[in-house]
Amino acid sequence: GLVENKLAACINIVPGIVSVASTMLVSSTFSSRYEWKNEIQTDSEVLMVIKSRTSRLDEMTKFVRENHPYEVCEVISTPIQHGNPPYLKWISEVVPEAGDGSITSGTTPA
């Protein structure tokens, strides 16, 4: 996974996400409603908040694409503008910069 391969320090999984892709509200708190290939779809979804480094975004996106059931999965990145310095330091200690020989691609840390 992302944590085991040192692509992420922490992942929060938030159930019950409601996505609204039109003006119609979704009544169920455990579904996402969106248009895909000219049809309205409704699916159960969760939100994953992945704490990592920007330099690992391409590898994280590749991992999610390979493991997500959707043809087009949502992966977006938002920069950390400010944060608790010890927490940010922890992320930088746990997740190595990309390209430094760190563990990735399906191997498990020793």
PDB file of N, CA and C in Angstrom:
ATOM      1  N   GLY A   1       0.799  -1.189   0.000  1.00  0.00           N
ATOM      2  CA  GLY A   1       0.000   0.000   0.000  1.00  0.00           C
ATOM      3  C   GLY A   1       0.845   1.258   0.000  1.00  0.00           C
ATOM      4  N   LEU A   2       0.196   2.370   0.040  1.00  0.00           N
ATOM      5  CA  LEU A   2       0.882   3.664   0.008  1.00  0.00           C
ATOM      6  C   LEU A   2       1.783   3.878   1.217  1.00  0.00           C
ATOM      7  N   VAL A   3       1.310   3.520   2.412  1.00  0.00           N
ATOM      8  CA  VAL A   3       2.117   3.702   3.624  1.00  0.00           C
ATOM      9  C   VAL A   3       3.264   2.695   3.635  1.00  0.00           C
ATOM     10  N   GLU A   4       2.960   1.442   3.337  1.00  0.00           N
ATOM     11  CA  GLU A   4       3.980   0.398   3.350  1.00  0.00           C
ATOM     12  C   GLU A   4       5.104   0.674   2.355  1.00  0.00           C
ATOM     13  N   ASN A   5       4.783   1.293   1.237  1.00  0.00           N
ATOM     14  CA  ASN A   5       5.773   1.618   0.211  1.00  0.00           C
ATOM     15  C   ASN A   5       6.378   3.005   0.395  1.00  0.00           C
ATOM     16  N   LYS A   6       6.113   3.610   1.538  1.00  0.00           N
ATOM     17  CA  LYS A   6       6.668   4.917   1.901  1.00  0.00           C
ATOM     18  C   LYS A   6       6.312   6.026   0.909  1.00  0.00           C
ATOM     19  N   LEU A   7       5.127   5.893   0.298  1.00  0.00           N
ATOM     20  CA  LEU A   7       4.610   6.963  -0.549  1.00  0.00           C
ATOM     21  C   LEU A   7       3.760   7.930   0.262  1.00  0.00           C
ATOM     22  N   ALA A   8       3.319   7.507   1.442  1.00  0.00           N
ATOM     23  CA  ALA A   8       2.489   8.338   2.314  1.00  0.00           C
ATOM     24  C   ALA A   8       2.847   8.060   3.762  1.00  0.00           C
ATOM     25  N   ALA A   9       2.755   9.102   4.585  1.00  0.00           N
ATOM     26  CA  ALA A   9       2.982   8.944   6.020  1.00  0.00           C
ATOM     27  C   ALA A   9       1.714   8.470   6.713  1.00  0.00           C
ATOM     28  N   CYS A  10       0.571   8.926   6.217  1.00  0.00           N
ATOM     29  CA  CYS A  10      -0.708   8.642   6.862  1.00  0.00           C
ATOM     30  C   CYS A  10      -1.817   8.766   5.831  1.00  0.00           C
ATOM     31  N   ILE A  11      -2.836   7.943   5.990  1.00  0.00           N
ATOM     32  CA  ILE A  11      -4.025   8.035   5.139  1.00  0.00           C
ATOM     33  C   ILE A  11      -5.246   8.039   6.042  1.00  0.00           C
ATOM     34  N   ASN A  12      -6.108   9.026   5.857  1.00  0.00           N
ATOM     35  CA  ASN A  12      -7.400   9.047   6.541  1.00  0.00           C
ATOM     36  C   ASN A  12      -8.454   8.614   5.535  1.00  0.00           C
ATOM     37  N   ILE A  13      -9.312   7.681   5.935  1.00  0.00           N
ATOM     38  CA  ILE A  13     -10.406   7.229   5.075  1.00  0.00           C
ATOM     39  C   ILE A  13     -11.701   7.705   5.708  1.00  0.00           C
ATOM     40  N   VAL A  14     -12.399   8.578   4.991  1.00  0.00           N
ATOM     41  CA  VAL A  14     -13.618   9.201   5.490  1.00  0.00           C
ATOM     42  C   VAL A  14     -14.806   8.595   4.748  1.00  0.00           C
ATOM     43  N   PRO A  15     -15.655   7.812   5.441  1.00  0.00           N
ATOM     44  CA  PRO A  15     -16.813   7.210   4.774  1.00  0.00           C
ATOM     45  C   PRO A  15     -17.948   8.215   4.608  1.00  0.00           C
ATOM     46  N   GLY A  16     -18.915   7.839   3.793  1.00  0.00           N
ATOM     47  CA  GLY A  16     -20.142   8.620   3.679  1.00  0.00           C
ATOM     48  C   GLY A  16     -20.000   9.907   2.903  1.00  0.00           C
ATOM     49  N   ILE A  17     -19.200   9.907   1.854  1.00  0.00           N
ATOM     50  CA  ILE A  17     -18.990  11.104   1.057  1.00  0.00           C
ATOM     51  C   ILE A  17     -20.174  11.300   0.111  1.00  0.00           C
ATOM     52  N   VAL A  18     -20.624  12.533   0.004  1.00  0.00           N
ATOM     53  CA  VAL A  18     -21.692  12.880  -0.923  1.00  0.00           C
ATOM     54  C   VAL A  18     -21.107  13.802  -1.976  1.00  0.00           C
ATOM     55  N   SER A  19     -21.091  13.368  -3.221  1.00  0.00           N
ATOM     56  CA  SER A  19     -20.651  14.197  -4.333  1.00  0.00           C
ATOM     57  C   SER A  19     -21.877  14.613  -5.121  1.00  0.00           C
ATOM     58  N   VAL A  20     -21.978  15.881  -5.432  1.00  0.00           N
ATOM     59  CA  VAL A  20     -23.113  16.386  -6.199  1.00  0.00           C
ATOM     60  C   VAL A  20     -22.556  17.036  -7.454  1.00  0.00           C
ATOM     61  N   ALA A  21     -22.848  16.447  -8.608  1.00  0.00           N
ATOM     62  CA  ALA A  21     -22.333  16.952  -9.870  1.00  0.00           C
ATOM     63  C   ALA A  21     -23.417  17.655 -10.680  1.00  0.00           C
ATOM     64  N   SER A  22     -24.520  17.980 -10.037  1.00  0.00           N
ATOM     65  CA  SER A  22     -25.589  18.720 -10.693  1.00  0.00           C
ATOM     66  C   SER A  22     -26.307  19.527  -9.621  1.00  0.00           C
ATOM     67  N   THR A  23     -27.386  20.185  -9.988  1.00  0.00           N
ATOM     68  CA  THR A  23     -28.118  20.978  -9.004  1.00  0.00           C
ATOM     69  C   THR A  23     -29.001  20.127  -8.110  1.00  0.00           C
ATOM     70  N   MET A  24     -29.158  18.846  -8.435  1.00  0.00           N
ATOM     71  CA  MET A  24     -29.990  17.962  -7.631  1.00  0.00           C
ATOM     72  C   MET A  24     -29.199  17.438  -6.439  1.00  0.00           C
ATOM     73  N   LEU A  25     -29.742  17.523  -5.245  1.00  0.00           N
ATOM     74  CA  LEU A  25     -29.069  17.024  -4.057  1.00  0.00           C
ATOM     75  C   LEU A  25     -29.283  15.528  -3.912  1.00  0.00           C
ATOM     76  N   VAL A  26     -28.318  14.861  -3.346  1.00  0.00           N
ATOM     77  CA  VAL A  26     -28.387  13.422  -3.116  1.00  0.00           C
ATOM     78  C   VAL A  26     -28.912  13.199  -1.713  1.00  0.00           C
ATOM     79  N   SER A  27     -29.907  12.335  -1.575  1.00  0.00           N
ATOM     80  CA  SER A  27     -30.520  12.124  -0.265  1.00  0.00           C
ATOM     81  C   SER A  27     -29.700  11.201   0.618  1.00  0.00           C
ATOM     82  N   SER A  28     -29.020  10.226   0.066  1.00  0.00           N
ATOM     83  CA  SER A  28     -28.229   9.292   0.866  1.00  0.00           C
ATOM     84  C   SER A  28     -26.881   9.900   1.204  1.00  0.00           C
ATOM     85  N   THR A  29     -26.480   9.758   2.462  1.00  0.00           N
ATOM     86  CA  THR A  29     -25.175  10.286   2.847  1.00  0.00           C
ATOM     87  C   THR A  29     -24.051   9.310   2.525  1.00  0.00           C
ATOM     88  N   PHE A  30     -24.365   8.173   1.934  1.00  0.00           N
ATOM     89  CA  PHE A  30     -23.341   7.199   1.607  1.00  0.00           C
ATOM     90  C   PHE A  30     -23.244   6.971   0.109  1.00  0.00           C
ATOM     91  N   SER A  31     -23.486   8.008  -0.679  1.00  0.00           N
ATOM     92  CA  SER A  31     -23.396   7.816  -2.117  1.00  0.00           C
ATOM     93  C   SER A  31     -22.843   9.048  -2.799  1.00  0.00           C
ATOM     94  N   SER A  32     -22.396   8.825  -4.000  1.00  0.00           N
ATOM     95  CA  SER A  32     -21.899   9.878  -4.859  1.00  0.00           C
ATOM     96  C   SER A  32     -22.757   9.859  -6.114  1.00  0.00           C
ATOM     97  N   ARG A  33     -23.125  11.011  -6.597  1.00  0.00           N
ATOM     98  CA  ARG A  33     -23.953  11.098  -7.796  1.00  0.00           C
ATOM     99  C   ARG A  33     -23.204  11.970  -8.790  1.00  0.00           C
ATOM    100  N   TYR A  34     -23.021  11.449 -10.003  1.00  0.00           N
ATOM    101  CA  TYR A  34     -22.232  12.158 -10.999  1.00  0.00           C
ATOM    102  C   TYR A  34     -22.629  11.684 -12.393  1.00  0.00           C
ATOM    103  N   GLU A  35     -22.237  12.453 -13.397  1.00  0.00           N
ATOM    104  CA  GLU A  35     -22.493  12.051 -14.778  1.00  0.00           C
ATOM    105  C   GLU A  35     -21.255  11.362 -15.323  1.00  0.00           C
ATOM    106  N   TRP A  36     -21.466  10.207 -15.939  1.00  0.00           N
ATOM    107  CA  TRP A  36     -20.376   9.471 -16.570  1.00  0.00           C
ATOM    108  C   TRP A  36     -20.893   8.866 -17.858  1.00  0.00           C
ATOM    109  N   LYS A  37     -20.275   9.224 -18.963  1.00  0.00           N
ATOM    110  CA  LYS A  37     -20.648   8.728 -20.288  1.00  0.00           C
ATOM    111  C   LYS A  37     -22.134   8.957 -20.562  1.00  0.00           C
ATOM    112  N   ASN A  38     -22.585  10.180 -20.313  1.00  0.00           N
ATOM    113  CA  ASN A  38     -23.949  10.645 -20.583  1.00  0.00           C
ATOM    114  C   ASN A  38     -25.022   9.986 -19.732  1.00  0.00           C
ATOM    115  N   GLU A  39     -24.640   9.361 -18.636  1.00  0.00           N
ATOM    116  CA  GLU A  39     -25.617   8.766 -17.728  1.00  0.00           C
ATOM    117  C   GLU A  39     -25.321   9.210 -16.306  1.00  0.00           C
ATOM    118  N   ILE A  40     -26.385   9.427 -15.522  1.00  0.00           N
ATOM    119  CA  ILE A  40     -26.227   9.764 -14.116  1.00  0.00           C
ATOM    120  C   ILE A  40     -25.929   8.481 -13.346  1.00  0.00           C
ATOM    121  N   GLN A  41     -24.858   8.490 -12.579  1.00  0.00           N
ATOM    122  CA  GLN A  41     -24.422   7.340 -11.795  1.00  0.00           C
ATOM    123  C   GLN A  41     -24.563   7.655 -10.307  1.00  0.00           C
ATOM    124  N   THR A  42     -24.804   6.638  -9.509  1.00  0.00           N
ATOM    125  CA  THR A  42     -24.811   6.757  -8.054  1.00  0.00           C
ATOM    126  C   THR A  42     -23.990   5.605  -7.496  1.00  0.00           C
ATOM    127  N   ASP A  43     -22.966   5.938  -6.715  1.00  0.00           N
ATOM    128  CA  ASP A  43     -22.080   4.921  -6.150  1.00  0.00           C
ATOM    129  C   ASP A  43     -21.746   5.265  -4.710  1.00  0.00           C
ATOM    130  N   SER A  44     -21.425   4.247  -3.928  1.00  0.00           N
ATOM    131  CA  SER A  44     -20.882   4.461  -2.592  1.00  0.00           C
ATOM    132  C   SER A  44     -19.422   4.861  -2.750  1.00  0.00           C
ATOM    133  N   GLU A  45     -18.991   5.847  -1.982  1.00  0.00           N
ATOM    134  CA  GLU A  45     -17.613   6.304  -2.069  1.00  0.00           C
ATOM    135  C   GLU A  45     -17.082   6.657  -0.691  1.00  0.00           C
ATOM    136  N   VAL A  46     -15.775   6.694  -0.589  1.00  0.00           N
ATOM    137  CA  VAL A  46     -15.093   7.218   0.587  1.00  0.00           C
ATOM    138  C   VAL A  46     -14.089   8.253   0.098  1.00  0.00           C
ATOM    139  N   LEU A  47     -13.678   9.121   0.995  1.00  0.00           N
ATOM    140  CA  LEU A  47     -12.652  10.110   0.704  1.00  0.00           C
ATOM    141  C   LEU A  47     -11.370   9.662   1.380  1.00  0.00           C
ATOM    142  N   MET A  48     -10.286   9.596   0.628  1.00  0.00           N
ATOM    143  CA  MET A  48      -8.976   9.298   1.204  1.00  0.00           C
ATOM    144  C   MET A  48      -8.176  10.586   1.238  1.00  0.00           C
ATOM    145  N   VAL A  49      -7.697  10.949   2.410  1.00  0.00           N
ATOM    146  CA  VAL A  49      -6.812  12.097   2.563  1.00  0.00           C
ATOM    147  C   VAL A  49      -5.424  11.513   2.813  1.00  0.00           C
ATOM    148  N   ILE A  50      -4.539  11.720   1.860  1.00  0.00           N
ATOM    149  CA  ILE A  50      -3.209  11.118   1.908  1.00  0.00           C
ATOM    150  C   ILE A  50      -2.192  12.202   2.246  1.00  0.00           C
ATOM    151  N   LYS A  51      -1.447  11.985   3.329  1.00  0.00           N
ATOM    152  CA  LYS A  51      -0.419  12.944   3.731  1.00  0.00           C
ATOM    153  C   LYS A  51       0.917  12.461   3.193  1.00  0.00           C
ATOM    154  N   SER A  52       1.539  13.282   2.348  1.00  0.00           N
ATOM    155  CA  SER A  52       2.766  12.875   1.687  1.00  0.00           C
ATOM    156  C   SER A  52       3.540  14.098   1.221  1.00  0.00           C
ATOM    157  N   ARG A  53       4.477  13.863   0.327  1.00  0.00           N
ATOM    158  CA  ARG A  53       5.272  14.922  -0.293  1.00  0.00           C
ATOM    159  C   ARG A  53       4.785  15.149  -1.726  1.00  0.00           C
ATOM    160  N   THR A  54       4.899  16.377  -2.184  1.00  0.00           N
ATOM    161  CA  THR A  54       4.546  16.696  -3.565  1.00  0.00           C
ATOM    162  C   THR A  54       5.385  15.875  -4.537  1.00  0.00           C
ATOM    163  N   SER A  55       6.636  15.622  -4.188  1.00  0.00           N
ATOM    164  CA  SER A  55       7.521  14.876  -5.093  1.00  0.00           C
ATOM    165  C   SER A  55       7.068  13.436  -5.312  1.00  0.00           C
ATOM    166  N   ARG A  56       6.159  12.932  -4.482  1.00  0.00           N
ATOM    167  CA  ARG A  56       5.674  11.552  -4.620  1.00  0.00           C
ATOM    168  C   ARG A  56       4.315  11.482  -5.316  1.00  0.00           C
ATOM    169  N   LEU A  57       3.790  12.628  -5.778  1.00  0.00           N
ATOM    170  CA  LEU A  57       2.438  12.674  -6.353  1.00  0.00           C
ATOM    171  C   LEU A  57       2.274  11.741  -7.554  1.00  0.00           C
ATOM    172  N   ASP A  58       3.229  11.729  -8.455  1.00  0.00           N
ATOM    173  CA  ASP A  58       3.100  10.860  -9.637  1.00  0.00           C
ATOM    174  C   ASP A  58       3.027   9.389  -9.243  1.00  0.00           C
ATOM    175  N   GLU A  59       3.860   8.974  -8.279  1.00  0.00           N
ATOM    176  CA  GLU A  59       3.844   7.576  -7.827  1.00  0.00           C
ATOM    177  C   GLU A  59       2.539   7.242  -7.105  1.00  0.00           C
ATOM    178  N   MET A  60       2.047   8.173  -6.283  1.00  0.00           N
ATOM    179  CA  MET A  60       0.773   7.941  -5.589  1.00  0.00           C
ATOM    180  C   MET A  60      -0.366   7.828  -6.589  1.00  0.00           C
ATOM    181  N   THR A  61      -0.377   8.726  -7.577  1.00  0.00           N
ATOM    182  CA  THR A  61      -1.428   8.700  -8.593  1.00  0.00           C
ATOM    183  C   THR A  61      -1.396   7.382  -9.357  1.00  0.00           C
ATOM    184  N   LYS A  62      -0.216   6.921  -9.716  1.00  0.00           N
ATOM    185  CA  LYS A  62      -0.082   5.637 -10.414  1.00  0.00           C
ATOM    186  C   LYS A  62      -0.631   4.505  -9.547  1.00  0.00           C
ATOM    187  N   PHE A  63      -0.292   4.503  -8.260  1.00  0.00           N
ATOM    188  CA  PHE A  63      -0.775   3.459  -7.355  1.00  0.00           C
ATOM    189  C   PHE A  63      -2.305   3.473  -7.278  1.00  0.00           C
ATOM    190  N   VAL A  64      -2.889   4.661  -7.128  1.00  0.00           N
ATOM    191  CA  VAL A  64      -4.351   4.766  -7.028  1.00  0.00           C
ATOM    192  C   VAL A  64      -4.999   4.297  -8.324  1.00  0.00           C
ATOM    193  N   ARG A  65      -4.490   4.732  -9.462  1.00  0.00           N
ATOM    194  CA  ARG A  65      -5.051   4.295 -10.752  1.00  0.00           C
ATOM    195  C   ARG A  65      -5.025   2.776 -10.893  1.00  0.00           C
ATOM    196  N   GLU A  66      -3.938   2.159 -10.464  1.00  0.00           N
ATOM    197  CA  GLU A  66      -3.800   0.705 -10.596  1.00  0.00           C
ATOM    198  C   GLU A  66      -4.693  -0.065  -9.628  1.00  0.00           C
ATOM    199  N   ASN A  67      -5.141   0.574  -8.560  1.00  0.00           N
ATOM    200  CA  ASN A  67      -5.907  -0.123  -7.527  1.00  0.00           C
ATOM    201  C   ASN A  67      -7.340   0.372  -7.368  1.00  0.00           C
ATOM    202  N   HIS A  68      -7.745   1.367  -8.131  1.00  0.00           N
ATOM    203  CA  HIS A  68      -9.086   1.941  -8.027  1.00  0.00           C
ATOM    204  C   HIS A  68      -9.990   1.328  -9.087  1.00  0.00           C
ATOM    205  N   PRO A  69     -11.254   1.046  -8.756  1.00  0.00           N
ATOM    206  CA  PRO A  69     -12.141   0.405  -9.734  1.00  0.00           C
ATOM    207  C   PRO A  69     -12.639   1.338 -10.843  1.00  0.00           C
ATOM    208  N   TYR A  70     -12.564   2.654 -10.652  1.00  0.00           N
ATOM    209  CA  TYR A  70     -13.070   3.573 -11.673  1.00  0.00           C
ATOM    210  C   TYR A  70     -12.085   3.689 -12.837  1.00  0.00           C
ATOM    211  N   GLU A  71     -12.630   3.889 -14.027  1.00  0.00           N
ATOM    212  CA  GLU A  71     -11.801   4.139 -15.204  1.00  0.00           C
ATOM    213  C   GLU A  71     -11.038   5.457 -15.042  1.00  0.00           C
ATOM    214  N   VAL A  72     -11.706   6.459 -14.490  1.00  0.00           N
ATOM    215  CA  VAL A  72     -11.088   7.756 -14.209  1.00  0.00           C
ATOM    216  C   VAL A  72     -11.304   8.044 -12.728  1.00  0.00           C
ATOM    217  N   CYS A  73     -10.260   7.874 -11.938  1.00  0.00           N
ATOM    218  CA  CYS A  73     -10.390   8.112 -10.497  1.00  0.00           C
ATOM    219  C   CYS A  73      -9.958   9.544 -10.166  1.00  0.00           C
ATOM    220  N   GLU A  74     -10.509  10.046  -9.086  1.00  0.00           N
ATOM    221  CA  GLU A  74     -10.188  11.409  -8.657  1.00  0.00           C
ATOM    222  C   GLU A  74      -8.927  11.392  -7.810  1.00  0.00           C
ATOM    223  N   VAL A  75      -7.912  12.089  -8.285  1.00  0.00           N
ATOM    224  CA  VAL A  75      -6.698  12.335  -7.506  1.00  0.00           C
ATOM    225  C   VAL A  75      -6.389  13.811  -7.676  1.00  0.00           C
ATOM    226  N   ILE A  76      -6.459  14.554  -6.582  1.00  0.00           N
ATOM    227  CA  ILE A  76      -6.121  15.970  -6.623  1.00  0.00           C
ATOM    228  C   ILE A  76      -5.116  16.255  -5.512  1.00  0.00           C
ATOM    229  N   SER A  77      -4.344  17.299  -5.691  1.00  0.00           N
ATOM    230  CA  SER A  77      -3.319  17.662  -4.721  1.00  0.00           C
ATOM    231  C   SER A  77      -3.549  19.096  -4.266  1.00  0.00           C
ATOM    232  N   THR A  78      -3.429  19.304  -2.972  1.00  0.00           N
ATOM    233  CA  THR A  78      -3.494  20.661  -2.431  1.00  0.00           C
ATOM    234  C   THR A  78      -2.226  20.902  -1.619  1.00  0.00           C
ATOM    235  N   PRO A  79      -1.593  22.043  -1.804  1.00  0.00           N
ATOM    236  CA  PRO A  79      -0.355  22.310  -1.072  1.00  0.00           C
ATOM    237  C   PRO A  79      -0.634  22.594   0.403  1.00  0.00           C
ATOM    238  N   ILE A  80       0.311  22.222   1.245  1.00  0.00           N
ATOM    239  CA  ILE A  80       0.232  22.569   2.664  1.00  0.00           C
ATOM    240  C   ILE A  80       0.828  23.964   2.809  1.00  0.00           C
ATOM    241  N   GLN A  81      -0.001  24.928   3.148  1.00  0.00           N
ATOM    242  CA  GLN A  81       0.458  26.308   3.318  1.00  0.00           C
ATOM    243  C   GLN A  81       1.078  26.512   4.698  1.00  0.00           C
ATOM    244  N   HIS A  82       0.436  25.944   5.697  1.00  0.00           N
ATOM    245  CA  HIS A  82       0.886  26.058   7.080  1.00  0.00           C
ATOM    246  C   HIS A  82       0.529  24.761   7.785  1.00  0.00           C
ATOM    247  N   GLY A  83       1.201  24.485   8.886  1.00  0.00           N
ATOM    248  CA  GLY A  83       0.874  23.288   9.649  1.00  0.00           C
ATOM    249  C   GLY A  83       1.690  23.223  10.921  1.00  0.00           C
ATOM    250  N   ASN A  84       1.367  22.269  11.750  1.00  0.00           N
ATOM    251  CA  ASN A  84       2.089  22.035  12.988  1.00  0.00           C
ATOM    252  C   ASN A  84       3.502  21.557  12.627  1.00  0.00           C
ATOM    253  N   PRO A  85       4.545  22.340  12.923  1.00  0.00           N
ATOM    254  CA  PRO A  85       5.903  21.967  12.499  1.00  0.00           C
ATOM    255  C   PRO A  85       6.329  20.548  12.878  1.00  0.00           C
ATOM    256  N   PRO A  86       6.063  20.047  14.100  1.00  0.00           N
ATOM    257  CA  PRO A  86       6.456  18.664  14.387  1.00  0.00           C
ATOM    258  C   PRO A  86       5.743  17.642  13.492  1.00  0.00           C
ATOM    259  N   TYR A  87       4.487  17.905  13.139  1.00  0.00           N
ATOM    260  CA  TYR A  87       3.750  16.986  12.258  1.00  0.00           C
ATOM    261  C   TYR A  87       4.355  16.998  10.859  1.00  0.00           C
ATOM    262  N   LEU A  88       4.635  18.184  10.339  1.00  0.00           N
ATOM    263  CA  LEU A  88       5.227  18.289   9.007  1.00  0.00           C
ATOM    264  C   LEU A  88       6.615  17.651   8.974  1.00  0.00           C
ATOM    265  N   LYS A  89       7.366  17.799  10.051  1.00  0.00           N
ATOM    266  CA  LYS A  89       8.690  17.163  10.159  1.00  0.00           C
ATOM    267  C   LYS A  89       8.537  15.643  10.126  1.00  0.00           C
ATOM    268  N   TRP A  90       7.532  15.131  10.838  1.00  0.00           N
ATOM    269  CA  TRP A  90       7.279  13.688  10.850  1.00  0.00           C
ATOM    270  C   TRP A  90       7.008  13.175   9.437  1.00  0.00           C
ATOM    271  N   ILE A  91       6.178  13.888   8.673  1.00  0.00           N
ATOM    272  CA  ILE A  91       5.902  13.478   7.288  1.00  0.00           C
ATOM    273  C   ILE A  91       7.209  13.419   6.499  1.00  0.00           C
ATOM    274  N   SER A  92       8.045  14.449   6.636  1.00  0.00           N
ATOM    275  CA  SER A  92       9.298  14.478   5.870  1.00  0.00           C
ATOM    276  C   SER A  92      10.264  13.375   6.300  1.00  0.00           C
ATOM    277  N   GLU A  93      10.185  12.942   7.554  1.00  0.00           N
ATOM    278  CA  GLU A  93      11.039  11.846   8.023  1.00  0.00           C
ATOM    279  C   GLU A  93      10.533  10.482   7.548  1.00  0.00           C
ATOM    280  N   VAL A  94       9.222  10.327   7.472  1.00  0.00           N
ATOM    281  CA  VAL A  94       8.621   9.036   7.112  1.00  0.00           C
ATOM    282  C   VAL A  94       8.600   8.808   5.601  1.00  0.00           C
ATOM    283  N   VAL A  95       8.385   9.875   4.830  1.00  0.00           N
ATOM    284  CA  VAL A  95       8.270   9.759   3.373  1.00  0.00           C
ATOM    285  C   VAL A  95       9.507  10.385   2.726  1.00  0.00           C
ATOM    286  N   PRO A  96      10.399   9.569   2.174  1.00  0.00           N
ATOM    287  CA  PRO A  96      11.590  10.113   1.521  1.00  0.00           C
ATOM    288  C   PRO A  96      11.227  10.872   0.248  1.00  0.00           C
ATOM    289  N   GLU A  97      12.088  11.790  -0.144  1.00  0.00           N
ATOM    290  CA  GLU A  97      11.912  12.474  -1.423  1.00  0.00           C
ATOM    291  C   GLU A  97      11.940  11.443  -2.549  1.00  0.00           C
ATOM    292  N   ALA A  98      11.235  11.715  -3.630  1.00  0.00           N
ATOM    293  CA  ALA A  98      11.243  10.821  -4.792  1.00  0.00           C
ATOM    294  C   ALA A  98      12.653  10.757  -5.369  1.00  0.00           C
ATOM    295  N   GLY A  99      13.024   9.569  -5.844  1.00  0.00           N
ATOM    296  CA  GLY A  99      14.295   9.416  -6.531  1.00  0.00           C
ATOM    297  C   GLY A  99      15.500   9.201  -5.638  1.00  0.00           C
ATOM    298  N   ASP A 100      15.296   8.968  -4.338  1.00  0.00           N
ATOM    299  CA  ASP A 100      16.454   8.769  -3.462  1.00  0.00           C
ATOM    300  C   ASP A 100      16.683   7.296  -3.121  1.00  0.00           C
ATOM    301  N   GLY A 101      16.129   6.390  -3.934  1.00  0.00           N
ATOM    302  CA  GLY A 101      16.324   4.962  -3.696  1.00  0.00           C
ATOM    303  C   GLY A 101      15.390   4.389  -2.649  1.00  0.00           C
ATOM    304  N   SER A 102      14.325   5.099  -2.334  1.00  0.00           N
ATOM    305  CA  SER A 102      13.382   4.630  -1.317  1.00  0.00           C
ATOM    306  C   SER A 102      12.583   3.442  -1.829  1.00  0.00           C
ATOM    307  N   ILE A 103      11.877   2.802  -0.922  1.00  0.00           N
ATOM    308  CA  ILE A 103      11.088   1.610  -1.233  1.00  0.00           C
ATOM    309  C   ILE A 103       9.801   2.021  -1.943  1.00  0.00           C
ATOM    310  N   THR A 104       9.538   1.440  -3.111  1.00  0.00           N
ATOM    311  CA  THR A 104       8.289   1.677  -3.835  1.00  0.00           C
ATOM    312  C   THR A 104       7.951   0.448  -4.655  1.00  0.00           C
ATOM    313  N   SER A 105       6.863   0.545  -5.377  1.00  0.00           N
ATOM    314  CA  SER A 105       6.441  -0.448  -6.364  1.00  0.00           C
ATOM    315  C   SER A 105       6.271  -1.855  -5.824  1.00  0.00           C
ATOM    316  N   GLY A 106       5.458  -1.970  -4.772  1.00  0.00           N
ATOM    317  CA  GLY A 106       5.041  -3.284  -4.339  1.00  0.00           C
ATOM    318  C   GLY A 106       5.983  -4.011  -3.402  1.00  0.00           C
ATOM    319  N   THR A 107       7.076  -3.400  -2.982  1.00  0.00           N
ATOM    320  CA  THR A 107       7.953  -4.066  -2.027  1.00  0.00           C
ATOM    321  C   THR A 107       7.568  -3.656  -0.624  1.00  0.00           C
ATOM    322  N   THR A 108       7.928  -4.479   0.340  1.00  0.00           N
ATOM    323  CA  THR A 108       7.587  -4.205   1.728  1.00  0.00           C
ATOM    324  C   THR A 108       8.846  -3.802   2.474  1.00  0.00           C
ATOM    325  N   PRO A 109       8.766  -2.736   3.302  1.00  0.00           N
ATOM    326  CA  PRO A 109       9.955  -2.319   4.038  1.00  0.00           C
ATOM    327  C   PRO A 109      10.442  -3.412   4.974  1.00  0.00           C
ATOM    328  N   ALA A 110      11.744  -3.466   5.178  1.00  0.00           N
ATOM    329  CA  ALA A 110      12.338  -4.466   6.075  1.00  0.00           C
ATOM    330  C   ALA A 110      12.077  -4.126   7.522  1.00  0.00           C
TER     331      ALA A 110
END
